[in-house]
CSV table of C-alpha atoms in Angstrom, one decimal:
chain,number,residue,atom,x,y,z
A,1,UNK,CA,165.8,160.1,-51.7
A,2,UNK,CA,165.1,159.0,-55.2
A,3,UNK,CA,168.8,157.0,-55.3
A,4,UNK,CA,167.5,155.6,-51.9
A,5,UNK,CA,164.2,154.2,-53.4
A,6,UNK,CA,166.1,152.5,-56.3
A,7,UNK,CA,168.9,151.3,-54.1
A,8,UNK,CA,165.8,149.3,-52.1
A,9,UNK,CA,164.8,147.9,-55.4
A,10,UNK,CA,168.2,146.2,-56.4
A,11,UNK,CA,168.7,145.6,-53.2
A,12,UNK,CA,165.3,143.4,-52.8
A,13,UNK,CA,166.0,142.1,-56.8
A,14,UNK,CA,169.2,140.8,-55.3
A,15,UNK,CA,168.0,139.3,-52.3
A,16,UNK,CA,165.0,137.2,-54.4
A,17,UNK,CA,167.6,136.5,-57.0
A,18,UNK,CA,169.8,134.9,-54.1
A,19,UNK,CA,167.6,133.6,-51.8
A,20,UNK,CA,166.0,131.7,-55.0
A,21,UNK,CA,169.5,130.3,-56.1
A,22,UNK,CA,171.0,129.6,-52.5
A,23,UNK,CA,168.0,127.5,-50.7
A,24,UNK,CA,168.7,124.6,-53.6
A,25,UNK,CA,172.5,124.5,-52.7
A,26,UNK,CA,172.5,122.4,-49.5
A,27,UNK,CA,169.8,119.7,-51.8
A,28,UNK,CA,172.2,119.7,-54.9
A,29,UNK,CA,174.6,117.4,-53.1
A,30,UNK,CA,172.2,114.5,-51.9
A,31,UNK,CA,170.0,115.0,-55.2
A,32,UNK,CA,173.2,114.5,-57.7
A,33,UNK,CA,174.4,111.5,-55.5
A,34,UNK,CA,170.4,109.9,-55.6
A,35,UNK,CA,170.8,110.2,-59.6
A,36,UNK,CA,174.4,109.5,-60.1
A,37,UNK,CA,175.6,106.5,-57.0
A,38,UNK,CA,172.4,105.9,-56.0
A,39,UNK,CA,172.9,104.8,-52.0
A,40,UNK,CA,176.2,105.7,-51.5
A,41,UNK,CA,178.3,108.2,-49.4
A,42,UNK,CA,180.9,108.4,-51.1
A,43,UNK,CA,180.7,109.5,-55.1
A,44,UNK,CA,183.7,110.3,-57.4
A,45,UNK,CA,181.8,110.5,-60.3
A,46,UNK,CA,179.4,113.3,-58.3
A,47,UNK,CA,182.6,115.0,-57.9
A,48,UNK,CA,183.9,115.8,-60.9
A,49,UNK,CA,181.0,116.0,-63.0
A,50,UNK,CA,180.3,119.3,-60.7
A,51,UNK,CA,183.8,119.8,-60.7
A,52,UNK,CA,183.5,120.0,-64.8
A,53,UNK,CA,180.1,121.5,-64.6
A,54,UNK,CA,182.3,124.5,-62.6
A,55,UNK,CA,185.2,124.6,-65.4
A,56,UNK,CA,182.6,125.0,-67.7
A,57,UNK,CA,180.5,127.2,-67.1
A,58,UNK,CA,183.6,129.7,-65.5
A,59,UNK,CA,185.0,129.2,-69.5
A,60,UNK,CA,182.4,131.2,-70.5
A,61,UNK,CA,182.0,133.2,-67.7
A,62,UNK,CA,185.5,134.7,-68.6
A,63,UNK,CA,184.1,136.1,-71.6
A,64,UNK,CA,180.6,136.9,-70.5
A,65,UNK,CA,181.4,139.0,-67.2
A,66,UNK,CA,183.2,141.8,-69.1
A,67,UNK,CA,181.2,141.7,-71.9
A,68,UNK,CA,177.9,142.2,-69.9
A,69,UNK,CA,179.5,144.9,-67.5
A,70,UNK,CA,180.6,146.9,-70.7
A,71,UNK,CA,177.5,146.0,-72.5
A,72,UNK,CA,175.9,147.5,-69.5
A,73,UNK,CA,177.9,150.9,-69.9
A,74,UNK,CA,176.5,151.6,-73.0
A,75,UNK,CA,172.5,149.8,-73.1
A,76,UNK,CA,172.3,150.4,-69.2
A,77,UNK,CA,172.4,147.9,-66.0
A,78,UNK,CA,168.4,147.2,-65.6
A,79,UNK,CA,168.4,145.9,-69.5
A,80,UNK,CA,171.6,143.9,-69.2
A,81,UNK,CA,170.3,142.4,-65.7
A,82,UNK,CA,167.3,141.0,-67.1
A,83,UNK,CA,169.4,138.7,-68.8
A,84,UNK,CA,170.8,136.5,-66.4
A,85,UNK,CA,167.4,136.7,-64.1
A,86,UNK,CA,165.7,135.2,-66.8
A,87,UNK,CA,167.8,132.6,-67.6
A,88,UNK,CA,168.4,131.3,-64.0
A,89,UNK,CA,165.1,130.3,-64.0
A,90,UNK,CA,164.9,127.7,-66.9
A,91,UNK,CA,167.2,125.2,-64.9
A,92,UNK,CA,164.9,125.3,-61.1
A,93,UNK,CA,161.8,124.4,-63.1
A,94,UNK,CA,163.4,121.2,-64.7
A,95,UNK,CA,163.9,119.9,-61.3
A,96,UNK,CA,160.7,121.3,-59.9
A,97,UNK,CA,159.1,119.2,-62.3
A,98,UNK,CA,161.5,116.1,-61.4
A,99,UNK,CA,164.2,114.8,-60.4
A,100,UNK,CA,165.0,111.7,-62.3
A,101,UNK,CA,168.4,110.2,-63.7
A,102,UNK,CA,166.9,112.1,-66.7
A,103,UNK,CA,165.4,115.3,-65.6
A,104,UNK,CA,169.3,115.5,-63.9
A,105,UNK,CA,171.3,115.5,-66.8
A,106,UNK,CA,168.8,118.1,-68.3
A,107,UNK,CA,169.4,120.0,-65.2
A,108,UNK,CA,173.2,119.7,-65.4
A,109,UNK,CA,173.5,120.7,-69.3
A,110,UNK,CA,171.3,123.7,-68.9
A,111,UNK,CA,173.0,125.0,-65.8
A,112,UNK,CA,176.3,124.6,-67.3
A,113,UNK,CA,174.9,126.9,-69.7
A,114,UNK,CA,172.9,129.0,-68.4
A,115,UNK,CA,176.0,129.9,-65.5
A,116,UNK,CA,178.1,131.5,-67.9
A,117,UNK,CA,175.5,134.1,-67.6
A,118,UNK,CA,173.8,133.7,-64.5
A,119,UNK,CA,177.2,132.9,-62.4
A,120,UNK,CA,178.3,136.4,-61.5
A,121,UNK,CA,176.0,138.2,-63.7
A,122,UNK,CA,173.6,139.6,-61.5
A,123,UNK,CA,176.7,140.8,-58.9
A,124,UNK,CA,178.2,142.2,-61.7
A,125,UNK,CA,175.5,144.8,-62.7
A,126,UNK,CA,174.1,145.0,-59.0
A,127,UNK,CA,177.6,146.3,-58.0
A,128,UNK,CA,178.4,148.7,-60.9
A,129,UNK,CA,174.3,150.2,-60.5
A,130,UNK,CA,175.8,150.3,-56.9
A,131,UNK,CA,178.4,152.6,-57.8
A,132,UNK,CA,176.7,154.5,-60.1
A,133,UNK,CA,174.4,155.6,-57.6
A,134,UNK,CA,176.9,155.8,-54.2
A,135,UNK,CA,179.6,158.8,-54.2
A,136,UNK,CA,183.2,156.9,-53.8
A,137,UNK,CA,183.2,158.0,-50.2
A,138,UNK,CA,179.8,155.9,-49.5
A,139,UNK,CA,180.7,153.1,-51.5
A,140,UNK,CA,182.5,151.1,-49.0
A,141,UNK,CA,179.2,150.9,-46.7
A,142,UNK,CA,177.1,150.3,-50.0
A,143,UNK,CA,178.7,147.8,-50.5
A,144,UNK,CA,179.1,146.4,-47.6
A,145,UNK,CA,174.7,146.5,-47.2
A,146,UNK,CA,174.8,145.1,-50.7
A,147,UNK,CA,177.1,141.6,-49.4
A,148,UNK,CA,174.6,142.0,-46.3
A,149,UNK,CA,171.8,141.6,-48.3
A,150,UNK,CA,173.1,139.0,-50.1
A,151,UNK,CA,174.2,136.9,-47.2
A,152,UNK,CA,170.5,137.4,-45.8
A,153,UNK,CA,169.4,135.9,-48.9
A,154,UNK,CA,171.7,133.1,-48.0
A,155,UNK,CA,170.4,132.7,-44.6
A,156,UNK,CA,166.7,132.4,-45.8
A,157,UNK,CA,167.5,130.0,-48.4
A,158,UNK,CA,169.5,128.0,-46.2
A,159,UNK,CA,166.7,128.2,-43.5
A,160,UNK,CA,164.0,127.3,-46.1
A,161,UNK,CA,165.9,124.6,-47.5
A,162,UNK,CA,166.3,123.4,-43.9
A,163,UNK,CA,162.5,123.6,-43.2
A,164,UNK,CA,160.8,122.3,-47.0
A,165,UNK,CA,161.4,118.8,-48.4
A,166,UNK,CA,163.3,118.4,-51.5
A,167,UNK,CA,160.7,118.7,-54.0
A,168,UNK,CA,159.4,121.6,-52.7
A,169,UNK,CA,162.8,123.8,-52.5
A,170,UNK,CA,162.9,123.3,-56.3
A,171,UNK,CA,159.5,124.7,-56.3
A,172,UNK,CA,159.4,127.3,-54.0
A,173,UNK,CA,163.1,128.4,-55.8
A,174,UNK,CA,161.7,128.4,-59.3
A,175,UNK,CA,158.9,130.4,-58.1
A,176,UNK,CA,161.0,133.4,-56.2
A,177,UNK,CA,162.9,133.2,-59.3
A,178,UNK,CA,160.5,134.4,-61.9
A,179,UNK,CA,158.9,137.0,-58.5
A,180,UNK,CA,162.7,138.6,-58.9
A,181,UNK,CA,162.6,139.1,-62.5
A,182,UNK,CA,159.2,140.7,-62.8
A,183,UNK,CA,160.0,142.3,-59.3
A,184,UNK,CA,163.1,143.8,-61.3
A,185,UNK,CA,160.9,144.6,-64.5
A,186,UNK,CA,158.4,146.6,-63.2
A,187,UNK,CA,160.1,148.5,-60.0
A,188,UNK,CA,164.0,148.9,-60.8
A,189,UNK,CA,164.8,152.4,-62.6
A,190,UNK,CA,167.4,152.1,-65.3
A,191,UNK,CA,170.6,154.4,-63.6
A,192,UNK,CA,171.7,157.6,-64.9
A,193,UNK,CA,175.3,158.2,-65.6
A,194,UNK,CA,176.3,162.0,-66.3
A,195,UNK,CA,177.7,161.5,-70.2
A,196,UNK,CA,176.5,159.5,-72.9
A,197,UNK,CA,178.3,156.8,-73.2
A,198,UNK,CA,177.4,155.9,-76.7
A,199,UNK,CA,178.7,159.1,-77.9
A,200,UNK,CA,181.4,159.0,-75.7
A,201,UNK,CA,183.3,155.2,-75.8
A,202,UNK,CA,184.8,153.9,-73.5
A,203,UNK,CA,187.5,152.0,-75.6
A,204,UNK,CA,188.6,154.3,-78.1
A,205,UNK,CA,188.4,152.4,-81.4
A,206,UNK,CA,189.3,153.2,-85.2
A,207,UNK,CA,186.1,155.4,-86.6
A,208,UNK,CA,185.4,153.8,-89.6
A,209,UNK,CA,182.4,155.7,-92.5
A,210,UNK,CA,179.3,155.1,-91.4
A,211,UNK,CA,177.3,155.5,-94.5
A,212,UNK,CA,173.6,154.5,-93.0
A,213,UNK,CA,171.7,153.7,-89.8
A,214,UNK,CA,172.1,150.7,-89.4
A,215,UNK,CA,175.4,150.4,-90.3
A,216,UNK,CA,176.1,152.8,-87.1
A,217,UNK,CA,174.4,150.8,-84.6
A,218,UNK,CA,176.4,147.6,-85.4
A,219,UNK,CA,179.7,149.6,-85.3
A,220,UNK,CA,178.6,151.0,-82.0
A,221,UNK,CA,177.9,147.2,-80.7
A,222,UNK,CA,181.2,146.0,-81.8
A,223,UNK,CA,182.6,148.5,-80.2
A,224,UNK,CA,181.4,147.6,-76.8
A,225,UNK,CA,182.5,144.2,-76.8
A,226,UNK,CA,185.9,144.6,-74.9
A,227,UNK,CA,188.9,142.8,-76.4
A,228,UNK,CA,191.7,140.7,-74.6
A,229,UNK,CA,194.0,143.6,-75.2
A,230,UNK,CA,191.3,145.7,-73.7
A,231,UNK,CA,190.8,144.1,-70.7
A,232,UNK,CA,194.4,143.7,-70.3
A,233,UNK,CA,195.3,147.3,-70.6
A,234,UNK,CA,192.4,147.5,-67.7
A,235,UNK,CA,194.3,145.3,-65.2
A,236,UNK,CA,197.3,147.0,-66.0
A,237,UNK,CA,196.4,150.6,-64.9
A,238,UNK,CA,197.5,150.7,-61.5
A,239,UNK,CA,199.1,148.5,-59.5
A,240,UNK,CA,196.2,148.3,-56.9
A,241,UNK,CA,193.4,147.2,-60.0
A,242,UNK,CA,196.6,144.6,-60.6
A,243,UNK,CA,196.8,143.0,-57.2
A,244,UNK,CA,193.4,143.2,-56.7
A,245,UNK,CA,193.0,140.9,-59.3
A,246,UNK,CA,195.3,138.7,-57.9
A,247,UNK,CA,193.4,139.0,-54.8
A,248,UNK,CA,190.3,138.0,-57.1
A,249,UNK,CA,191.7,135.0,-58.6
A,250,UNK,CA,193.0,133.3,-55.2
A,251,UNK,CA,190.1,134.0,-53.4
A,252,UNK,CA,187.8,132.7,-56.0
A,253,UNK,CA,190.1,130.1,-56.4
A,254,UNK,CA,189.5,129.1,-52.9
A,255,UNK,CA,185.8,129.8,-52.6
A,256,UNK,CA,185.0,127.8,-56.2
A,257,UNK,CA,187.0,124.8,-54.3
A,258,UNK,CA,185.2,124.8,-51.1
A,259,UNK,CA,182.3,124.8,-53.2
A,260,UNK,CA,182.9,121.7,-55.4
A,261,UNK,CA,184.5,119.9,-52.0
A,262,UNK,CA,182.9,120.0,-48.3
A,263,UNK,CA,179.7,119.2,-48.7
A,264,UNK,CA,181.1,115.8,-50.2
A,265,UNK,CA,184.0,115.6,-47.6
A,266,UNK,CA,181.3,116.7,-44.9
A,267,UNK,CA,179.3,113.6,-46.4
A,268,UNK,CA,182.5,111.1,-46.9
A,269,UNK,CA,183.8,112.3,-43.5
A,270,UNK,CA,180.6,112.3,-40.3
A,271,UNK,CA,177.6,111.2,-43.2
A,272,UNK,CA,175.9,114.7,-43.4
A,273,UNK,CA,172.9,115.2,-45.4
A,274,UNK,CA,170.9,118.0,-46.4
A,275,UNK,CA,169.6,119.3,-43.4
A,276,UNK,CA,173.3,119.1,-41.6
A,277,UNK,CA,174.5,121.1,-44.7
A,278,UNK,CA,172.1,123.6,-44.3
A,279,UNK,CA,173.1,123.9,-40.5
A,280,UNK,CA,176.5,124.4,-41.3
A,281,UNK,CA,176.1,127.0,-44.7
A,282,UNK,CA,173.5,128.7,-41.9
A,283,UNK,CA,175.7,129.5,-39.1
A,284,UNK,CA,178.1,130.8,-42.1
A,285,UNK,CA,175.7,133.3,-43.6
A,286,UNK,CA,174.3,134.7,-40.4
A,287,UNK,CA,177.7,135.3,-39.6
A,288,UNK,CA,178.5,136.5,-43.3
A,289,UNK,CA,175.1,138.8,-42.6
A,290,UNK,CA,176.4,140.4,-39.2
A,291,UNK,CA,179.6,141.5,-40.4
A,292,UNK,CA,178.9,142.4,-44.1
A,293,UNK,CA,175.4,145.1,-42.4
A,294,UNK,CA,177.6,145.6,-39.7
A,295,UNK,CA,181.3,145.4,-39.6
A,296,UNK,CA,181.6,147.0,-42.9
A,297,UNK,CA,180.1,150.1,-42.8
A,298,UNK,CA,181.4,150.7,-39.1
A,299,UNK,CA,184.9,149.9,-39.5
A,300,UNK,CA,185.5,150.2,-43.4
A,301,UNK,CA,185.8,153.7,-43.2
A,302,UNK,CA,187.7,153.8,-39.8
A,303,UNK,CA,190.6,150.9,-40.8
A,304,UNK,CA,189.9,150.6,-44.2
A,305,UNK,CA,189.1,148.3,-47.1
A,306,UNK,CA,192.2,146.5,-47.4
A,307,UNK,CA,192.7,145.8,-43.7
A,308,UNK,CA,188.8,144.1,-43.8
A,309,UNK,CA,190.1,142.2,-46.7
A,310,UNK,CA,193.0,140.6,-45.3
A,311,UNK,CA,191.2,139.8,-42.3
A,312,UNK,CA,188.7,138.2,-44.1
A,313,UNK,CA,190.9,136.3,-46.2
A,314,UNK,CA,192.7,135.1,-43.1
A,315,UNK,CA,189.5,133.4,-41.9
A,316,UNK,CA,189.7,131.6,-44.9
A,317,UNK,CA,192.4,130.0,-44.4
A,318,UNK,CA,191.8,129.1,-40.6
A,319,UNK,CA,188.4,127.9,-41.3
A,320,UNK,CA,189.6,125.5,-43.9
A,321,UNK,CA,192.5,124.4,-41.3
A,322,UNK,CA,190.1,123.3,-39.1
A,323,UNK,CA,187.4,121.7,-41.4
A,324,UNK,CA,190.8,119.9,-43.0
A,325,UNK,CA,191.4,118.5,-39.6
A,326,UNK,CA,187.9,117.8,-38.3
A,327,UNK,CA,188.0,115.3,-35.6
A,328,UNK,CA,184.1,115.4,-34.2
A,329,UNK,CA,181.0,116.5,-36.4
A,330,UNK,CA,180.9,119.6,-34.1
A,331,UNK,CA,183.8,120.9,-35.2
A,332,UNK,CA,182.3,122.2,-38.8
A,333,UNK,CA,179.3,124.2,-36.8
A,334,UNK,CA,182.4,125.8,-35.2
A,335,UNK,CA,184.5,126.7,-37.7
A,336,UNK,CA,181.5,128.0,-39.8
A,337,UNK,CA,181.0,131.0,-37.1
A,338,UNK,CA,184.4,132.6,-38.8
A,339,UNK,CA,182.0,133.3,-41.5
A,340,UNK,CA,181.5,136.6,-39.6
A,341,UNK,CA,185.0,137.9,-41.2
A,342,UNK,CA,185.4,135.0,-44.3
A,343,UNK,CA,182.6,136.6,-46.0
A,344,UNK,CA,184.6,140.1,-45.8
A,345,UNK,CA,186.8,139.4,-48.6
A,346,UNK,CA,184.4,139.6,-51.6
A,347,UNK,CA,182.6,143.1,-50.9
A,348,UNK,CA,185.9,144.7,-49.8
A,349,UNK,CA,187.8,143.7,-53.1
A,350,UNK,CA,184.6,145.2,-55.0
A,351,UNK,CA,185.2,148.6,-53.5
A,352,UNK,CA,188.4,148.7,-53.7
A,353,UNK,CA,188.5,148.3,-57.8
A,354,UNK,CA,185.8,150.9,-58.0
A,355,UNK,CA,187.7,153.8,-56.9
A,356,UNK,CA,190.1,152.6,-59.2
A,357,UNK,CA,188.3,153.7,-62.2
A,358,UNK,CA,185.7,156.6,-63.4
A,359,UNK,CA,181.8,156.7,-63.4
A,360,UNK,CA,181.8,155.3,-66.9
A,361,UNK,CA,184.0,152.4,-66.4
A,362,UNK,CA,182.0,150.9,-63.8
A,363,UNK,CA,180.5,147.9,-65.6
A,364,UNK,CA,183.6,147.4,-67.5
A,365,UNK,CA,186.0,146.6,-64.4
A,366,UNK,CA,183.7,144.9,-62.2
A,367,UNK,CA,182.9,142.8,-64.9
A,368,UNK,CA,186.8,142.5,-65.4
A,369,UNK,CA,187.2,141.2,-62.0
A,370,UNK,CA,185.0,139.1,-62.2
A,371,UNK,CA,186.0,137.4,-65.3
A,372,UNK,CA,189.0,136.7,-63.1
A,373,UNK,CA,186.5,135.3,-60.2
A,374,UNK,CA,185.3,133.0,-63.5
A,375,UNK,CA,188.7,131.9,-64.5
A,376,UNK,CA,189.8,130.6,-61.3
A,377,UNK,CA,186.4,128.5,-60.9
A,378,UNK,CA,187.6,127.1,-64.1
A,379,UNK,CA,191.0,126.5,-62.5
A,380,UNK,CA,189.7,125.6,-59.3
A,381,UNK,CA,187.8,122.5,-60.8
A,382,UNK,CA,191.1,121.3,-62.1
A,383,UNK,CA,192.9,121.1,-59.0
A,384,UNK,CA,190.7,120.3,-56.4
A,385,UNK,CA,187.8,117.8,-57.6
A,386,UNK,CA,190.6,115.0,-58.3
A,387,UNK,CA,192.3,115.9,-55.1
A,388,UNK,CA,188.7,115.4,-53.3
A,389,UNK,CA,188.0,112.7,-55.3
A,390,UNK,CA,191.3,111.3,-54.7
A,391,UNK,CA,191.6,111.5,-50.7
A,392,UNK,CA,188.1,110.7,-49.8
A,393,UNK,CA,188.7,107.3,-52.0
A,394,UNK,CA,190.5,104.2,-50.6
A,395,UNK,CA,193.8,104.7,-53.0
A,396,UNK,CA,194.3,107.7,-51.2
A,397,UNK,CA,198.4,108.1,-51.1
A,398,UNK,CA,198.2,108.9,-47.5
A,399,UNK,CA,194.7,109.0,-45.0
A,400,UNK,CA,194.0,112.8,-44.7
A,401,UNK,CA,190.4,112.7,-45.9
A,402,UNK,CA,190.6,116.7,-45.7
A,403,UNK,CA,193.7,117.5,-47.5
A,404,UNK,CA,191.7,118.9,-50.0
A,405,UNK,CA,190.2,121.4,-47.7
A,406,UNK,CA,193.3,122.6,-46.5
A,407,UNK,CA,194.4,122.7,-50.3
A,408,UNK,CA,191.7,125.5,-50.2
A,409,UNK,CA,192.8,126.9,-47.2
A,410,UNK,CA,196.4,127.7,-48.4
A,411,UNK,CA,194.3,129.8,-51.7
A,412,UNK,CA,193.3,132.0,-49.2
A,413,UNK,CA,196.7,132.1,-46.9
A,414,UNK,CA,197.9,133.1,-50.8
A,415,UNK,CA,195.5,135.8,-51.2
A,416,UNK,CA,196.1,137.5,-47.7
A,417,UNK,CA,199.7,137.6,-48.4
A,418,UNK,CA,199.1,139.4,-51.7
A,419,UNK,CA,196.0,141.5,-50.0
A,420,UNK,CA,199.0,142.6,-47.4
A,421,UNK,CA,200.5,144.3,-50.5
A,422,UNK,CA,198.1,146.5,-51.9
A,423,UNK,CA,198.4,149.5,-49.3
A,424,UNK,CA,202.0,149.5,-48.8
A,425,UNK,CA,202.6,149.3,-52.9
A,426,UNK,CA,199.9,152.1,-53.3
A,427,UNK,CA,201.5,154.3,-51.1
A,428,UNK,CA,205.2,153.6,-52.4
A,429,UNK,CA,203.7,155.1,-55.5
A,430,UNK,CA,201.7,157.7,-53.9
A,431,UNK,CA,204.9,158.8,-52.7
A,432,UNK,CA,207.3,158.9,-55.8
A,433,UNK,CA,204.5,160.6,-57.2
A,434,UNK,CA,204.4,163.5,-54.8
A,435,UNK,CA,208.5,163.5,-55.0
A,436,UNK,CA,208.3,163.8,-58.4
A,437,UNK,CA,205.7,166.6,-58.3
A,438,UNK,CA,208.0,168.7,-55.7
A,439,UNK,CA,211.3,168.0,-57.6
């Protein structure tokens, strides 16, 4: 009963935290095209400079993810979480206040800064609490509420943002903001792992004299900051953590794209604005919201995570097919209801890499994984924002406004083949295991 009570804690903290952050998305569009190409549909500049906005902040994310997850081991999840609450609230109330050419750029450099942290952060410790608190047989539906939550966070942003002006979604975002930091502060118990993992590292290191106080307590810090060869030795201890990385990276490669591309090729392609984005990123999440409280805890433990995953990551790919070759403005309303399996990838991939590790590794490898969710929005940046930028301009090689779109598409065709490897490779070992066991 008591894990029940602080399960409903982070799961409200993480629905305030994502409801705040996802009812600004569909406005970000119209509002950096207003500041940047004032008048116009089409926006190159817009594009990359959220293009290198994303590249940016997933540099650092690479290195704040794992640090924060292991941090997290060690100081616990409810201190570490505070962190990135807190800072996701600075950038909302520069454009609350205004949205100028100025106020913009202020916007943009704190964001870029402030989503090293607040990109992934709050996942990152929700998930490993998550575990904490779930026994590995429970996980996969815990998880699965925990993506439902957050796609019903999406839905009510996306509805709000379809319902308030654009001054006011700034405000009312800024607002639920600082509600889901104090919500966090004052109701969310810190978790309870069986050891101490302070006296017992994770990351065995050198013990070097500790000949005072203080001295101890920086040794013990340094020693929770995981190195490359840390992390590497991580994604190297089984083959499933390996290819679920993989996974990670191609998926993330494919969600950071359609991210940074269609909402501008939605714009480019039938002239949607903000409340025609919110329509679209709507249908998705309701659908994202069905099958994460749903499909997941009915079927996960019947066909298994890695059978969800592929089918999500399938749905990728056809949704971007379609979007690519988009010959009505209905067609993206349509292609949005696959949401109810896209949105299957994520939590799926999160359960699999917890039974991968033990109770006190938690932070550590979801923070690992999503490092490599943070790497490929650095990569994705790279590779699709001058392909968008490219194709929806008039020195396009060839007129295929959405070849970038189905760029994204063929991330996730990538991932499913890879996601199609996982069970049969785990159970080619499982089974030279057991034959060496017998011989």
């Amino acid at each position: 009963m008591e894990n029940r009570g602080r399960l409903t804690h982070l799961f409200v903290t993480v629905f305030l935290s994502n409801f705040s952050e996802l009812m600004v998305s569909p406005a970000i569009p119209d509002v950096t095209l207003s500041a940047v190409c004032p008048g116009k549909d089409e926006c190159s500049p817009a594009i990359y400079l959220t293009g290198f906005q994303q590249a940016i902040a997933g540099i650092g994310s690479v290195i704040m993810m794992p640090l924060i997850g292991n941090l997290s081991d060690a100081y616990g999840r409810k201190n570490m979480m505070a962190i990135p609450l807190l800072l996701s609230i600075i950038p909302l109330v520069v454009l609350a206040w205004k949205r100028t050419l100025t106020f913009f750029y202020a916007y943009y450099a704190i964001k870029t800064f402030t989503a090293m942290v607040t990109q992934g952060g709050v996942a990152c410790l929700a998930l490993a609490y998550l575990a904490d608190n779930v026994s590995e047989g429970k996980r996969i539906s815990a998880f699965g509420v925990l993506s439902g939550v957050t796609s019903a966070a999406y839905v009510g942003g996306t509805l709000a943002a379809r319902l308030l002006s654009t001054a006011q979604i700034f405000q009312v975002a800024a607002i639920l903001s600082m509600v889901a930091a104090i919500y966090m502060g004052v109701f969310l118990k810190e978790t309870t792992r069986g050891d101490d993992v302070l006296e017992q590292p994770i990351l065995k290191v050198t013990e070097g004299d500790e000949d005072s106080c203080k001295a101890s307590k920086k040794i013990e810090v340094i020693r929770k900051i995981p190195s490359p060869r840390d992390i590497y030795r991580l994604l190297k201890s089984s083959i499933t953590f390996s290819l679920a990385a993989c996974v990670t990276f191609f998926n993330s490669l494919a969600e950071a794209g359609l991210q940074s591309c269609l909402l501008y090729f939605l714009k480019a392609r039938f002239q949607f604005k903000k409340d025609q984005f919110a329509d679209v990123l709507l249908i998705a999440y309701i659908g994202a919201t069905i099958s994460n409280m749903l499909l997941m805890p009915t079927l996960g433990p019947i066909i298994g995570e890695e059978t969800l995953l592929s089918l999500g990551l399938f749905a990728g790919f056809l949704n971007m097919f379609f979007d690519s070759i988009a010959w009505a403005p209905w067609v993206p309303y349509a292609s949005a209801s696959m949401g109810v399996f896209l949105f299957l990838s994520s939590p799926n991939l999160r359960s699999i890499v917890s039974k991968q590790v033990g109770p006190n590794e938690q932070g550590l490898a979801q923070g690992c994984i999503l490092g490599m969710t943070a790497f490929a929005n650095v990569i994705s940046p790279l590779i699709y924002s001058p392909l968008s930028a490219l194709f929806l301009s008039e020195d396009a090689p060839f007129h295929f406004q959405g070849f970038s779109i189905l760029c994204v598409g063929l991330a996730w065709l990538a991932g499913f083949f890879l996601s199609i490897m996982i069970p049969l490779l785990s159970r080619n070992k499982s089974s030279n295991g057991d034959s060496v066991v017998e011989a």
